Structure formats: C-alpha cells, structure tokens
CSV table of C-alpha atoms in Angstrom, one decimal:
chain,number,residue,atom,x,y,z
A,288,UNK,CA,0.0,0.0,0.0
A,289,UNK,CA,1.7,3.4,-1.2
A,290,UNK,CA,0.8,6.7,-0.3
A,291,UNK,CA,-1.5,8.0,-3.0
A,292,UNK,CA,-0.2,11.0,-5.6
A,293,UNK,CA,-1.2,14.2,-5.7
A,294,UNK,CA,-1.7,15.5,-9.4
A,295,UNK,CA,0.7,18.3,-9.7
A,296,UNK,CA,1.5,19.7,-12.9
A,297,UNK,CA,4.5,22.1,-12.1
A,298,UNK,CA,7.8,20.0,-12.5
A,299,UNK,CA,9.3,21.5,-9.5
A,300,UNK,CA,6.7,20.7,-7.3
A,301,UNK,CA,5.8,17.7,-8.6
A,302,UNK,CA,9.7,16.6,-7.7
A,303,UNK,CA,9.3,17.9,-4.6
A,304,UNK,CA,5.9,15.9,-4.2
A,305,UNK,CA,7.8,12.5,-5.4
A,306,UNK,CA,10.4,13.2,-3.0
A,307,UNK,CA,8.2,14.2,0.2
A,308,UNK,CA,6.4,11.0,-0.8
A,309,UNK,CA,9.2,8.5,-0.9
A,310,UNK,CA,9.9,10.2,2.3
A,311,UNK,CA,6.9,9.3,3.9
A,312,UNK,CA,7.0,5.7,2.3
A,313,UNK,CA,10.2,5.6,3.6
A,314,UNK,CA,9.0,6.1,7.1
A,315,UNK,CA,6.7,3.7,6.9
A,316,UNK,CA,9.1,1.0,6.2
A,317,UNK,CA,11.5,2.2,8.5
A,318,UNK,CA,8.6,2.2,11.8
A,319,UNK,CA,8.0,-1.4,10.6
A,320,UNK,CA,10.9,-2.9,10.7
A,321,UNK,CA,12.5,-1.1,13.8
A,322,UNK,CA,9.6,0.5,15.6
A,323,UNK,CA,8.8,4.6,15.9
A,324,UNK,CA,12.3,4.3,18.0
A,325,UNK,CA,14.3,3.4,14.9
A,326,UNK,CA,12.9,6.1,13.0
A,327,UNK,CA,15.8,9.1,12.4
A,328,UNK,CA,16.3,11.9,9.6
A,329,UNK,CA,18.9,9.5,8.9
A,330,UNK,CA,17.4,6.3,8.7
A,331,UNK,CA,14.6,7.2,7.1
A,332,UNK,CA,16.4,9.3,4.4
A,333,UNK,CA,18.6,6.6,3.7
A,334,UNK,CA,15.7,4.0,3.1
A,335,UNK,CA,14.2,6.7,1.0
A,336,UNK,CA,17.4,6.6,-1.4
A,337,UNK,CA,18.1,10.5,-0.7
A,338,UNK,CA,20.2,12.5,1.6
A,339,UNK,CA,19.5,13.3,5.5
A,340,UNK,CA,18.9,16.9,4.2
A,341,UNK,CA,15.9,15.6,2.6
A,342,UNK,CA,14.0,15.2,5.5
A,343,UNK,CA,14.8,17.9,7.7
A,344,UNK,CA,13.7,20.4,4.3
A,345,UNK,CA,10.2,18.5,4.1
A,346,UNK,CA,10.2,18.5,7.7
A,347,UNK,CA,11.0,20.4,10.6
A,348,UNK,CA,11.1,17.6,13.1
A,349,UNK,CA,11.0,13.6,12.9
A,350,UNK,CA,7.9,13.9,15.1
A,351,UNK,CA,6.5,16.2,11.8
A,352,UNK,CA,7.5,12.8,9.4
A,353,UNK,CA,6.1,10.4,11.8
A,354,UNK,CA,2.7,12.6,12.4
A,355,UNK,CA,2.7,12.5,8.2
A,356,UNK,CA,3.0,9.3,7.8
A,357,UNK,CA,0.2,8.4,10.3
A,358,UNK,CA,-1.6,10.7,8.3
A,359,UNK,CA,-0.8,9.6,5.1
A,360,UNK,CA,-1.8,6.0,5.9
A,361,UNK,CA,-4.8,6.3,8.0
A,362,UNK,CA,-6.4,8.8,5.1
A,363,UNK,CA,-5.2,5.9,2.5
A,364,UNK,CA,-7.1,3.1,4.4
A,365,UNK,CA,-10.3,6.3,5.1
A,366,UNK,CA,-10.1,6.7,1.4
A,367,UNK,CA,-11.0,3.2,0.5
A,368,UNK,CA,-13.7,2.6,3.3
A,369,UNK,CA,-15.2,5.4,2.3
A,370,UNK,CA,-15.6,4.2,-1.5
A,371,UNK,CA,-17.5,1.4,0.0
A,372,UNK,CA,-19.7,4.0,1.9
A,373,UNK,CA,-20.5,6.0,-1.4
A,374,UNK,CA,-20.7,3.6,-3.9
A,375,UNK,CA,-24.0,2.1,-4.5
A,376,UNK,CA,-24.7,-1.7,-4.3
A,377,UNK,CA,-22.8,-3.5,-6.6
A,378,UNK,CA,-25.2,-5.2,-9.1
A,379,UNK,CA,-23.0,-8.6,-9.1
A,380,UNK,CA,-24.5,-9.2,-6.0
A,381,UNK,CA,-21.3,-8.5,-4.0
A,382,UNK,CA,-22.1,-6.7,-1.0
A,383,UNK,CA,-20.0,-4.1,1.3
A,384,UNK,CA,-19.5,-6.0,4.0
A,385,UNK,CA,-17.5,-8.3,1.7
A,386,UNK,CA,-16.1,-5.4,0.5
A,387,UNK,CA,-15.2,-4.4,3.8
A,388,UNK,CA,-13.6,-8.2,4.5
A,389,UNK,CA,-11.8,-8.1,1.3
A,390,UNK,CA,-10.2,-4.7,2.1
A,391,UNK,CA,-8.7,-6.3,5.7
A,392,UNK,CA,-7.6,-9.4,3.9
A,393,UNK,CA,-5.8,-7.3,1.7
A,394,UNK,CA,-4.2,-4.4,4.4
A,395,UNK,CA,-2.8,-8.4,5.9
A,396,UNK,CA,-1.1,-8.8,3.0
A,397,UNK,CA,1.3,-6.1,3.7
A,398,UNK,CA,1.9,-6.8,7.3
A,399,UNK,CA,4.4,-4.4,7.8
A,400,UNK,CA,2.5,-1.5,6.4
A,401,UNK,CA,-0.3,-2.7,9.2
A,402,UNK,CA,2.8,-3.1,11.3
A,403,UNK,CA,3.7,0.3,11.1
A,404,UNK,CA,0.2,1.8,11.3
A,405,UNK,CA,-0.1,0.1,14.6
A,406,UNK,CA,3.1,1.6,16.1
A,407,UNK,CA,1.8,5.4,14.7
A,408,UNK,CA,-1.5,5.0,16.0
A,409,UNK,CA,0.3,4.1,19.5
A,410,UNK,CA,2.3,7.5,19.0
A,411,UNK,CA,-1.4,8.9,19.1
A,412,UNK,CA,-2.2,7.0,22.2
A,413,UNK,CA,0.1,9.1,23.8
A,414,UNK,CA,0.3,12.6,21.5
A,415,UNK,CA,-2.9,14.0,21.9
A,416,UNK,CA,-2.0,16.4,19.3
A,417,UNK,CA,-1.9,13.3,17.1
A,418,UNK,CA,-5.2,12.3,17.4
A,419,UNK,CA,-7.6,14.2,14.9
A,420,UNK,CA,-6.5,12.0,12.5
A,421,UNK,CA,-6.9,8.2,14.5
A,422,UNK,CA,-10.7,10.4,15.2
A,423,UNK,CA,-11.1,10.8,11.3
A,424,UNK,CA,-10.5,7.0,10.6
A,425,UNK,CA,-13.0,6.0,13.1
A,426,UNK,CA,-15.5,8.9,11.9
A,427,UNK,CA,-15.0,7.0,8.5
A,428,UNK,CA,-15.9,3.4,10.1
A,429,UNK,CA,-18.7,4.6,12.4
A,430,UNK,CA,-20.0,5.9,8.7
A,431,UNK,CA,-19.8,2.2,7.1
A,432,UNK,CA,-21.6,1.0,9.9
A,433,UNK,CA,-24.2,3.5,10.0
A,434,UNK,CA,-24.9,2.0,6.8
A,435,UNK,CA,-26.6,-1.2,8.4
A,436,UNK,CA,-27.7,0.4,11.8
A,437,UNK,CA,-28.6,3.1,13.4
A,438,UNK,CA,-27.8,1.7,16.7
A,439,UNK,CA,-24.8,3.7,18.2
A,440,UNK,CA,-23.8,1.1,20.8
A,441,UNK,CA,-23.8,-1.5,17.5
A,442,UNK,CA,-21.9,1.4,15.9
A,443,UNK,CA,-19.3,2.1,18.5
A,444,UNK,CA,-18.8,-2.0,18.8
A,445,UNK,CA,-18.0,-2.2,15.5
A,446,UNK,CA,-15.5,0.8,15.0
A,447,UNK,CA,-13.6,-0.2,18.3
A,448,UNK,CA,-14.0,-4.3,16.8
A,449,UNK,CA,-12.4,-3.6,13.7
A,450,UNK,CA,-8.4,-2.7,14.5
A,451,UNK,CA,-8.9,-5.1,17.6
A,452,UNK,CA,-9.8,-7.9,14.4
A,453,UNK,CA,-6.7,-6.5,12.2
A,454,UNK,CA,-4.2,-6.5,15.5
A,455,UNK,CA,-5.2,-9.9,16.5
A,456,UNK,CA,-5.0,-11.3,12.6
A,457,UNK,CA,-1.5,-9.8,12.9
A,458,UNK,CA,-0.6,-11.6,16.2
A,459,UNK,CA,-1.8,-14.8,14.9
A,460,UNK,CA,-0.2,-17.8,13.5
A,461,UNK,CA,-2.7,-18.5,11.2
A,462,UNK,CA,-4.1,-16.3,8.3
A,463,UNK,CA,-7.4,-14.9,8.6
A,464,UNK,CA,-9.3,-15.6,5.5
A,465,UNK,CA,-11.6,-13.1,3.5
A,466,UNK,CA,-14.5,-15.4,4.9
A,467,UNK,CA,-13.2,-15.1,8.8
A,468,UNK,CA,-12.9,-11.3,8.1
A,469,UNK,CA,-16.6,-11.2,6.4
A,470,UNK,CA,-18.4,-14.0,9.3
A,471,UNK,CA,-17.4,-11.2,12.3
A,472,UNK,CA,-18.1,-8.2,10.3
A,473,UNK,CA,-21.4,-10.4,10.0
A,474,UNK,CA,-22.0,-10.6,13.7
A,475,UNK,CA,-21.1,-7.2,14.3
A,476,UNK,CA,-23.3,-5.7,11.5
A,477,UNK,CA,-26.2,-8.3,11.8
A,478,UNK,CA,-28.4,-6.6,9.4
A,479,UNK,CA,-25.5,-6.3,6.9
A,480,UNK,CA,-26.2,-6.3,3.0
C-alpha cells in the first residue's frame, strides 16, 4: 500500500511531491521494521534513497515525518472505506461487508504496512495532538456502519472491533481468511447487506 499521488502539474513541485512522498513511504518501512524508535532523519532518508537533508527540508522535526506518515496512511485506508460508503450496491451481488472483508484481507497482506500503522496509532495514544487523525478514521468506520444500523452502541462496537480484528489477525499464526474477516463483520453488522 503506497501513499496515493497528488496530481501536480508544475515540474518542480511535482519533484518535490515524489520526494516528500518516498519520504513518507520511507517512514513507513523504517517504523516497521524497527519500531517509531528506529525512525531518524537519517534512517529514514537513507531508506528513501536521498540524503539526510531531505528530511529535515520537508520536515522540521521527525515527530512532523512520523505525524505525516500516520496521516498519510490512515487517510489511504479512510479513502477506501469510504468508496465502499459512497458507492451504490454492486449489481454482481457482492455486497459491502464483503467489501469491507476483502479490504482487511488485503491491508494483511502487507503486514508491515499494518505493522507500522499500529506503532503510529500508539504514538497517538500518547500525543494528543496526534489524534484528529486516528478520530477521522474512526469517523469513516462509524460511517460504514451506519450503513446497516442506526444503533450507536452496535456502531461504537463495530469501530472499536475492527483494529482489535486486524491487530489480532496480525498476532496470529494462522491467516485470517476473506471469509473469517466477512463472518465477524457479519456478527457485528447483523443486518449487513
């Protein structure tokens, strides 16, 4: 999962785009394999293929690259929940809460992307600055469910269920399936079509 492009037409800024985004992909990979700790303007520049200068130009801190990439990757994963929210129901019978299982399964198969949005979202856990955007990705969940209910203890089980599913799919030895992912989304969304 890659941090989406920004269309940019000046060449310039659209260098300077590229190479604030390798940055942030960068972090990413860095925070998964070594943790938040093992995340430096060096480090990270180096996975990025540019020099240490790099980062401290596009940003003034590493707290500033880490807070990016949390933000980055938690507006990613918004972006595709919420195309299940707007679009209308598919006509091949496939539903959103397949959707929805089909999305996890596939954030699994990068595990140290999910890895690494973990460890941000625990820099949130104890930034309250950080936090507007962990709120925004469960604004976006609490929106899917609302699709199926207009219960808000249903709805707050279901946002505060679904990392709890991903973490413990990570922690486990064997894979969760699409069809584990979609028979709990099932039971937390009942009335699910």
């Amino acid at each position: 999962m890659s941090i989406p492009d920004e269309p940019i037409t000046d060449g310039r800024k659209a260098k300077g785009a590229r190479r604030r985004r390798a940055l942030l992909e960068a972090a990413v990979r860095v925070v998964a394999r070594d943790g938040a700790a093992g995340a430096t303007h060096r480090t990270v520049a180096q996975e990025a293929g540019l020099p240490t200068t790099a980062t401290t130009y596009y940003f003034d801190s590493i707290d500033a690259l880490l807070t990016a990439a949390l933000t980055s990757c938690m507006e990613a994963d918004s972006a595709r929940v919420r195309e299940l929210v707007e679009a209308p129901p598919a006509a091949d019978g496939t539903d959103r809460i397949r959707g929805l299982a089909l999305f996890m399964a596939d954030q699994l198969a990068d595990r140290s992307h999910l890895l690494a949005e973990f460890e941000l979202c625990l820099r949130a856990a104890r930034r309250p600055e950080l936090r507007d955007t962990t709120s925004r990705w469960t604004a976006t969940l609490a929106d899917f469910a609302r699709l199926f209910t207009d219960d808000q203890l249903r709805i707050t089980l279901f946002t505060h269920a679904y990392d709890g599913l991903l973490l413990k799919a990570l922690l486990g030895d064997e894979p969760t399936t699409v069809a584990d992912f979609e028979a709990m989304l099932r039971e937390l969304l009942p009335t699910g079509q």
